[in-house]
Each structure stands twice: as C-alpha cells, then as structure tokens.
Short mmCIF file of C-alpha atoms in Angstrom, two decimals:
data_model
loop_
_atom_site.label_atom_id
_atom_site.label_comp_id
_atom_site.label_asym_id
_atom_site.label_seq_id
_atom_site.Cartn_x
_atom_site.Cartn_y
_atom_site.Cartn_z
CA MET A 1 123.51 107.64 113.05
CA LEU A 2 121.08 107.99 110.08
CA PHE A 3 117.38 108.65 110.02
CA LEU A 4 116.65 104.87 111.17
CA ASP A 5 114.17 105.43 113.87
CA ILE A 6 110.48 104.30 113.73
CA VAL A 7 108.64 107.20 113.84
CA THR A 8 104.88 107.13 114.43
CA PHE A 9 102.47 109.29 112.22
CA LYS A 10 101.68 111.61 115.28
CA GLU A 11 105.34 111.87 115.83
CA LEU A 12 106.05 112.85 112.48
CA ALA A 13 102.91 115.29 112.60
CA ILE A 14 104.38 116.98 115.77
CA MET A 15 107.96 117.17 113.69
CA ILE A 16 106.36 118.93 110.90
CA ILE A 17 103.77 121.34 112.68
CA GLY A 18 105.44 122.43 115.62
CA ASP A 19 104.76 123.30 118.99
CA LEU A 20 100.57 123.96 119.29
CA SER A 21 98.94 125.32 122.15
CA PRO A 22 97.14 122.46 124.32
CA SER A 23 93.71 123.41 122.96
CA MET A 24 94.61 122.73 119.43
CA SER A 25 96.70 119.86 119.97
CA PHE A 26 93.72 117.74 118.25
CA LEU A 27 95.34 118.82 115.22
CA TYR A 28 98.30 116.23 115.47
CA ASP A 29 95.63 113.60 115.67
CA ILE A 30 94.07 114.76 112.39
CA VAL A 31 97.05 115.28 110.47
CA ALA A 32 98.50 111.77 111.70
CA VAL A 33 95.45 109.99 110.78
CA VAL A 34 96.00 112.02 106.99
CA PHE A 35 99.37 110.76 106.90
CA ALA A 36 98.41 107.07 107.83
CA PHE A 37 95.68 107.31 104.95
CA LEU A 38 98.12 108.64 102.40
CA PHE A 39 100.84 105.94 103.53
CA LEU A 40 98.26 103.19 102.93
CA MET A 41 97.13 104.98 99.52
CA VAL A 42 101.23 104.92 98.49
CA VAL A 43 101.45 101.30 99.33
CA TYR A 44 98.02 99.97 97.41
CA SER A 45 99.42 102.13 94.40
CA PHE A 46 102.68 100.34 94.81
CA PHE A 47 100.91 96.91 94.92
CA MET A 48 98.46 97.78 91.78
CA PHE A 49 101.43 98.84 89.57
CA PHE A 50 103.23 95.90 90.38
CA LYS A 51 100.51 93.74 89.74
CA LYS A 52 100.12 95.31 86.61
CA LEU A 53 103.48 95.08 85.70
CA LEU A 54 103.54 90.92 86.13
CA ARG A 55 100.48 90.91 84.11
CA TRP A 56 102.04 92.49 81.52
#
C-alpha cells in the first residue's frame, strides 16, 4: 500500500531525526512545531495564490 497513512508532525519529526537520547527528546516537539508552522504557511500561501488568481 502507498503512503496513505496519516502521520502527525511529531511522528514525522521522529522519522526524519531518528533516535535521540531521552534527555534530547524535546527536540521532537520543537521540530514538530516548526513543521506545523511551515504547513500552515504553505496552506495560507495557496489560499492567497488562488485569491489573486480569481481576482485576475
């Protein structure tokens, strides 16, 4: 099956960063927040692009 499973931002951070020591596990949360912010910025830019496209 293809990659159709819903993955949270924290799970994505764990997959990208890999294993960390338990004392450094807060980095997963920080990277997950950065991923969520980037995702929101991409969605917002799509809305602004389509808004300008429809106005044109």
